[in-house]
PDB file of C-alpha atoms in Angstrom:
ATOM      1  CA  ALA A   1      18.595 117.400  78.835  1.00 46.00           C
ATOM      2  CA  GLY A   2      19.278 113.693  78.959  1.00 49.00           C
ATOM      3  CA  ASP A   3      22.842 113.266  77.401  1.00 53.00           C
ATOM      4  CA  GLY A   4      22.624 116.157  75.163  1.00 66.00           C
ATOM      5  CA  ASP A   5      22.618 114.452  71.943  1.00 79.00           C
ATOM      6  CA  CYS A   6      19.129 115.381  70.646  1.00 81.00           C
ATOM      7  CA  GLY A   7      20.465 118.076  68.390  1.00 83.00           C
ATOM      8  CA  HIS A   8      23.241 115.902  66.948  1.00 85.00           C
ATOM      9  CA  THR A   9      20.937 112.910  66.177  1.00 89.00           C
ATOM     10  CA  HIS A  10      18.368 115.257  64.455  1.00 89.00           C
ATOM     11  CA  ALA A  11      20.973 116.976  62.406  1.00 90.00           C
ATOM     12  CA  ARG A  12      22.380 113.370  61.435  1.00 93.00           C
ATOM     13  CA  ALA A  13      18.812 112.442  60.341  1.00 94.00           C
ATOM     14  CA  ALA A  14      18.340 115.694  58.278  1.00 94.00           C
ATOM     15  CA  ARG A  15      21.658 115.206  56.410  1.00 96.00           C
ATOM     16  CA  ALA A  16      20.702 111.713  55.726  1.00 96.00           C
ATOM     17  CA  ILE A  17      17.368 112.630  54.556  1.00 95.00           C
ATOM     18  CA  GLN A  18      18.811 115.317  52.332  1.00 95.00           C
ATOM     19  CA  GLU A  19      21.394 112.996  50.864  1.00 96.00           C
ATOM     20  CA  TRP A  20      18.686 110.402  50.129  1.00 96.00           C
ATOM     21  CA  VAL A  21      16.413 112.822  48.412  1.00 94.00           C
ATOM     22  CA  CYS A  22      19.423 114.200  46.241  1.00 95.00           C
ATOM     23  CA  THR A  23      20.405 110.739  45.186  1.00 95.00           C
ATOM     24  CA  ARG A  24      17.154 109.219  44.165  1.00 91.00           C
ATOM     25  CA  PRO A  25      13.462 110.348  43.972  1.00 90.00           C
ATOM     26  CA  PRO A  26      11.442 109.661  47.138  1.00 89.00           C
ATOM     27  CA  PRO A  27       8.748 106.958  46.897  1.00 93.00           C
ATOM     28  CA  ALA A  28       5.592 108.457  45.705  1.00 92.00           C
ATOM     29  CA  ALA A  29       3.210 106.101  47.529  1.00 95.00           C
ATOM     30  CA  PRO A  30       2.780 107.401  51.077  1.00 95.00           C
ATOM     31  CA  ALA A  31       3.039 104.244  52.679  1.00 97.00           C
ATOM     32  CA  HIS A  32       6.166 103.389  51.045  1.00 97.00           C
ATOM     33  CA  LEU A  33       7.646 106.700  51.754  1.00 96.00           C
ATOM     34  CA  LEU A  34       7.113 106.445  55.464  1.00 97.00           C
ATOM     35  CA  SER A  35       8.378 102.974  55.486  1.00 97.00           C
ATOM     36  CA  SER A  36      11.529 104.071  53.668  1.00 97.00           C
ATOM     37  CA  LEU A  37      12.087 107.098  55.847  1.00 96.00           C
ATOM     38  CA  ALA A  38      11.721 104.719  58.992  1.00 97.00           C
ATOM     39  CA  ASP A  39      14.397 102.370  57.429  1.00 96.00           C
ATOM     40  CA  LEU A  40      16.626 105.339  56.693  1.00 96.00           C
ATOM     41  CA  LEU A  41      16.248 106.890  60.258  1.00 95.00           C
ATOM     42  CA  LEU A  42      16.803 103.514  62.068  1.00 94.00           C
ATOM     43  CA  GLU A  43      20.149 103.214  60.148  1.00 94.00           C
ATOM     44  CA  LYS A  44      21.381 106.748  60.147  1.00 94.00           C
ATOM     45  CA  MET A  45      19.926 108.739  62.964  1.00 90.00           C
ATOM     46  CA  GLY A  46      21.145 106.800  65.993  1.00 83.00           C
ATOM     47  CA  GLY A  47      20.185 107.209  69.526  1.00 83.00           C
ATOM     48  CA  SER A  48      16.793 106.619  71.103  1.00 84.00           C
ATOM     49  CA  SER A  49      15.182 109.222  68.851  1.00 87.00           C
ATOM     50  CA  GLY A  50      16.102 107.162  65.674  1.00 90.00           C
ATOM     51  CA  VAL A  51      14.485 103.983  67.026  1.00 91.00           C
ATOM     52  CA  LEU A  52      11.315 106.031  68.216  1.00 92.00           C
ATOM     53  CA  TYR A  53      11.080 107.877  64.839  1.00 94.00           C
ATOM     54  CA  GLY A  54      11.484 104.372  63.141  1.00 96.00           C
ATOM     55  CA  LEU A  55       8.853 102.864  65.228  1.00 95.00           C
ATOM     56  CA  PHE A  56       6.496 105.788  64.617  1.00 97.00           C
ATOM     57  CA  LEU A  57       7.010 105.909  60.835  1.00 97.00           C
ATOM     58  CA  THR A  58       6.693 101.943  60.438  1.00 98.00           C
ATOM     59  CA  ALA A  59       3.369 101.972  62.265  1.00 98.00           C
ATOM     60  CA  ALA A  60       2.144 105.164  60.701  1.00 98.00           C
ATOM     61  CA  SER A  61       2.760 103.587  57.072  1.00 98.00           C
ATOM     62  CA  GLN A  62       0.087 100.767  57.723  1.00 97.00           C
ATOM     63  CA  PRO A  63      -3.123 102.859  57.482  1.00 97.00           C
ATOM     64  CA  LEU A  64      -1.660 104.365  54.338  1.00 97.00           C
ATOM     65  CA  LEU A  65      -1.256 101.121  52.635  1.00 96.00           C
ATOM     66  CA  ASN A  66      -4.586 100.961  50.665  1.00 92.00           C
ATOM     67  CA  ARG A  67      -5.775 104.643  51.347  1.00 93.00           C
ATOM     68  CA  ASN A  68      -4.515 108.111  50.946  1.00 87.00           C
ATOM     69  CA  ASP A  69      -7.369 110.132  52.005  1.00 94.00           C
ATOM     70  CA  LEU A  70      -7.127 112.826  54.830  1.00 95.00           C
ATOM     71  CA  PRO A  71      -8.718 110.490  57.440  1.00 96.00           C
ATOM     72  CA  ALA A  72      -6.092 107.942  56.697  1.00 96.00           C
ATOM     73  CA  TRP A  73      -3.394 110.479  57.692  1.00 96.00           C
ATOM     74  CA  ALA A  74      -5.077 111.122  61.022  1.00 97.00           C
ATOM     75  CA  ASP A  75      -5.085 107.252  61.409  1.00 97.00           C
ATOM     76  CA  ALA A  76      -1.590 107.237  60.625  1.00 97.00           C
ATOM     77  CA  MET A  77      -0.595 109.686  63.249  1.00 97.00           C
ATOM     78  CA  ASP A  78      -2.475 107.761  65.919  1.00 98.00           C
ATOM     79  CA  ALA A  79      -1.063 104.367  64.715  1.00 98.00           C
ATOM     80  CA  GLY A  80       2.601 105.970  65.085  1.00 97.00           C
ATOM     81  CA  ILE A  81       1.943 107.473  68.477  1.00 97.00           C
ATOM     82  CA  GLY A  82       0.380 104.065  69.540  1.00 97.00           C
ATOM     83  CA  ALA A  83       3.583 102.181  68.546  1.00 96.00           C
ATOM     84  CA  MET A  84       5.886 104.694  70.278  1.00 93.00           C
ATOM     85  CA  GLN A  85       3.775 104.357  73.468  1.00 94.00           C
ATOM     86  CA  ARG A  86       3.680 100.591  73.251  1.00 93.00           C
ATOM     87  CA  TYR A  87       7.439 100.038  72.718  1.00 89.00           C
ATOM     88  CA  GLY A  88       8.791 103.114  74.293  1.00 84.00           C
ATOM     89  CA  GLY A  89       6.795 103.251  77.498  1.00 84.00           C
ATOM     90  CA  ALA A  90       6.292 106.952  77.670  1.00 86.00           C
ATOM     91  CA  ALA A  91       2.891 108.840  77.809  1.00 85.00           C
ATOM     92  CA  PRO A  92       1.669 112.275  77.313  1.00 88.00           C
ATOM     93  CA  GLY A  93       2.823 114.473  80.149  1.00 82.00           C
ATOM     94  CA  ASP A  94       6.101 112.581  80.645  1.00 76.00           C
ATOM     95  CA  ARG A  95       8.085 115.361  79.160  1.00 80.00           C
ATOM     96  CA  THR A  96       8.969 113.662  75.994  1.00 87.00           C
ATOM     97  CA  MET A  97       8.363 114.103  72.212  1.00 89.00           C
ATOM     98  CA  LEU A  98       5.047 112.387  72.594  1.00 94.00           C
ATOM     99  CA  ASP A  99       3.771 115.513  74.187  1.00 95.00           C
ATOM    100  CA  SER A 100       4.117 117.356  71.049  1.00 96.00           C
ATOM    101  CA  LEU A 101       2.964 114.457  68.888  1.00 97.00           C
ATOM    102  CA  CYS A 102      -0.171 113.896  70.827  1.00 97.00           C
ATOM    103  CA  ALA A 103      -1.121 117.603  70.828  1.00 98.00           C
ATOM    104  CA  ALA A 104      -0.725 117.527  66.924  1.00 98.00           C
ATOM    105  CA  ALA A 105      -2.661 114.457  66.665  1.00 98.00           C
ATOM    106  CA  GLN A 106      -5.714 115.857  68.443  1.00 97.00           C
ATOM    107  CA  ALA A 107      -5.716 118.723  65.951  1.00 97.00           C
ATOM    108  CA  LEU A 108      -5.287 116.265  63.097  1.00 97.00           C
ATOM    109  CA  HIS A 109      -8.375 114.373  64.235  1.00 97.00           C
ATOM    110  CA  ALA A 110     -10.324 117.115  62.290  1.00 96.00           C
ATOM    111  CA  LEU A 111      -9.115 115.501  59.063  1.00 95.00           C
ATOM    112  CA  ARG A 112     -11.726 112.786  59.628  1.00 95.00           C
ATOM    113  CA  SER A 113     -14.567 115.258  58.962  1.00 95.00           C
ATOM    114  CA  PRO A 114     -15.860 115.573  55.475  1.00 93.00           C
ATOM    115  CA  GLY A 115     -14.778 118.438  53.459  1.00 92.00           C
ATOM    116  CA  THR A 116     -11.861 119.524  55.821  1.00 94.00           C
ATOM    117  CA  ASP A 117      -9.174 121.584  54.149  1.00 94.00           C
ATOM    118  CA  LEU A 118      -5.798 120.165  54.956  1.00 94.00           C
ATOM    119  CA  LEU A 119      -3.459 123.200  55.414  1.00 96.00           C
ATOM    120  CA  PRO A 120      -5.632 124.896  58.132  1.00 97.00           C
ATOM    121  CA  VAL A 121      -5.853 121.653  60.018  1.00 97.00           C
ATOM    122  CA  LEU A 122      -2.254 121.064  59.660  1.00 97.00           C
ATOM    123  CA  ALA A 123      -1.340 124.653  60.897  1.00 97.00           C
ATOM    124  CA  ALA A 124      -3.485 124.043  63.854  1.00 98.00           C
ATOM    125  CA  ALA A 125      -1.632 120.873  64.458  1.00 98.00           C
ATOM    126  CA  VAL A 126       1.731 122.589  64.308  1.00 98.00           C
ATOM    127  CA  GLN A 127       0.581 125.454  66.660  1.00 98.00           C
ATOM    128  CA  SER A 128      -0.723 122.683  69.125  1.00 98.00           C
ATOM    129  CA  ALA A 129       2.727 120.896  68.836  1.00 97.00           C
ATOM    130  CA  GLU A 130       4.597 123.959  69.553  1.00 97.00           C
ATOM    131  CA  ALA A 131       2.439 125.031  72.437  1.00 98.00           C
ATOM    132  CA  ALA A 132       2.906 121.394  73.915  1.00 97.00           C
ATOM    133  CA  ALA A 133       6.618 121.575  73.419  1.00 94.00           C
ATOM    134  CA  GLU A 134       6.915 124.771  75.234  1.00 93.00           C
ATOM    135  CA  ALA A 135       4.620 123.375  78.002  1.00 92.00           C
ATOM    136  CA  THR A 136       7.055 120.670  78.582  1.00 88.00           C
ATOM    137  CA  ARG A 137       9.431 123.348  80.173  1.00 81.00           C
ATOM    138  CA  HIS A 138       7.369 122.967  83.374  1.00 79.00           C
ATOM    139  CA  MET A 139       6.833 119.216  83.435  1.00 62.00           C
ATOM    140  CA  GLU A 140       8.403 116.633  85.626  1.00 68.00           C
ATOM    141  CA  ALA A 141      10.215 114.041  83.333  1.00 55.00           C
ATOM    142  CA  GLY A 142       8.650 110.801  83.644  1.00 51.00           C
ATOM    143  CA  ALA A 143      10.363 108.971  80.874  1.00 55.00           C
ATOM    144  CA  GLY A 144      13.497 109.417  78.504  1.00 61.00           C
ATOM    145  CA  ARG A 145      16.747 110.414  79.277  1.00 55.00           C
ATOM    146  CA  ALA A 146      15.629 113.635  80.943  1.00 56.00           C
ATOM    147  CA  SER A 147      14.088 111.719  83.658  1.00 52.00           C
ATOM    148  CA  TYR A 148      17.597 110.779  85.058  1.00 47.00           C
ATOM    149  CA  ILE A 149      18.169 114.577  85.663  1.00 57.00           C
ATOM    150  CA  SER A 150      17.018 116.552  88.686  1.00 51.00           C
ATOM    151  CA  SER A 151      13.967 118.649  87.720  1.00 59.00           C
ATOM    152  CA  SER A 152      15.605 121.712  89.114  1.00 51.00           C
ATOM    153  CA  GLN A 153      18.094 121.417  86.238  1.00 51.00           C
ATOM    154  CA  LEU A 154      15.499 120.960  83.460  1.00 57.00           C
ATOM    155  CA  LEU A 155      15.164 124.618  82.658  1.00 59.00           C
ATOM    156  CA  GLN A 156      14.325 124.233  78.773  1.00 72.00           C
ATOM    157  CA  PRO A 157      11.623 122.690  76.868  1.00 78.00           C
ATOM    158  CA  ASP A 158      12.110 118.876  76.107  1.00 85.00           C
ATOM    159  CA  PRO A 159      14.430 118.800  73.135  1.00 86.00           C
ATOM    160  CA  GLY A 160      12.670 115.933  71.478  1.00 87.00           C
ATOM    161  CA  ALA A 161       9.247 117.790  71.812  1.00 91.00           C
ATOM    162  CA  VAL A 162      10.783 120.818  70.330  1.00 92.00           C
ATOM    163  CA  ALA A 163      12.342 118.740  67.559  1.00 92.00           C
ATOM    164  CA  VAL A 164       8.964 117.171  66.783  1.00 94.00           C
ATOM    165  CA  ALA A 165       7.267 120.485  66.558  1.00 96.00           C
ATOM    166  CA  GLY A 166      10.082 121.738  64.275  1.00 94.00           C
ATOM    167  CA  VAL A 167       9.585 118.689  61.963  1.00 94.00           C
ATOM    168  CA  LEU A 168       5.909 119.369  61.757  1.00 96.00           C
ATOM    169  CA  ARG A 169       6.532 123.090  60.883  1.00 97.00           C
ATOM    170  CA  ALA A 170       8.848 122.009  58.202  1.00 94.00           C
ATOM    171  CA  VAL A 171       6.220 119.603  56.641  1.00 93.00           C
ATOM    172  CA  LEU A 172       3.676 122.456  56.716  1.00 96.00           C
ATOM    173  CA  GLU A 173       5.886 124.982  55.124  1.00 96.00           C
ATOM    174  CA  GLY A 174       6.888 122.368  52.497  1.00 93.00           C
ATOM    175  CA  LEU A 175       3.160 121.792  51.597  1.00 91.00           C
ATOM    176  CA  GLN A 176       2.411 125.558  51.516  1.00 90.00           C
TER     177      GLN A 176
END
């Protein structure tokens, strides 16, 4: 969909992150880690995805400046999504990466409940993101590059939504 560069830009981002992690230890403070990742992706990823991830991560870092509890991570997800919506102009249901992000965020709201265990909530968020990505297969593109293509030609799930679900799955697997 779009101009077909989603896989290339995500591969470029993955290589840049691998190189970054191999050359220096990532920052331990969550806010600094997300901010550094934002800078890296803005510089190395390219495309609209790089800008959107940069916006997301920069905004997501803010709730984590003075907190690192589980509710702060739910707040970080909401802040990142808000920035993407504000600057990118898309909304859930537009057949974009926001569909997966918003589905995951809904599940992550459980982190605000006292005594919540992170891994089961994150696993539910990943499942929600994957289901939302698959659901984009049947959506009309309301934003992003796919919106320039006839709906009859959009036969696969939105690549950005699939990529977001994949990133979230990788985070879960890394934490497990």
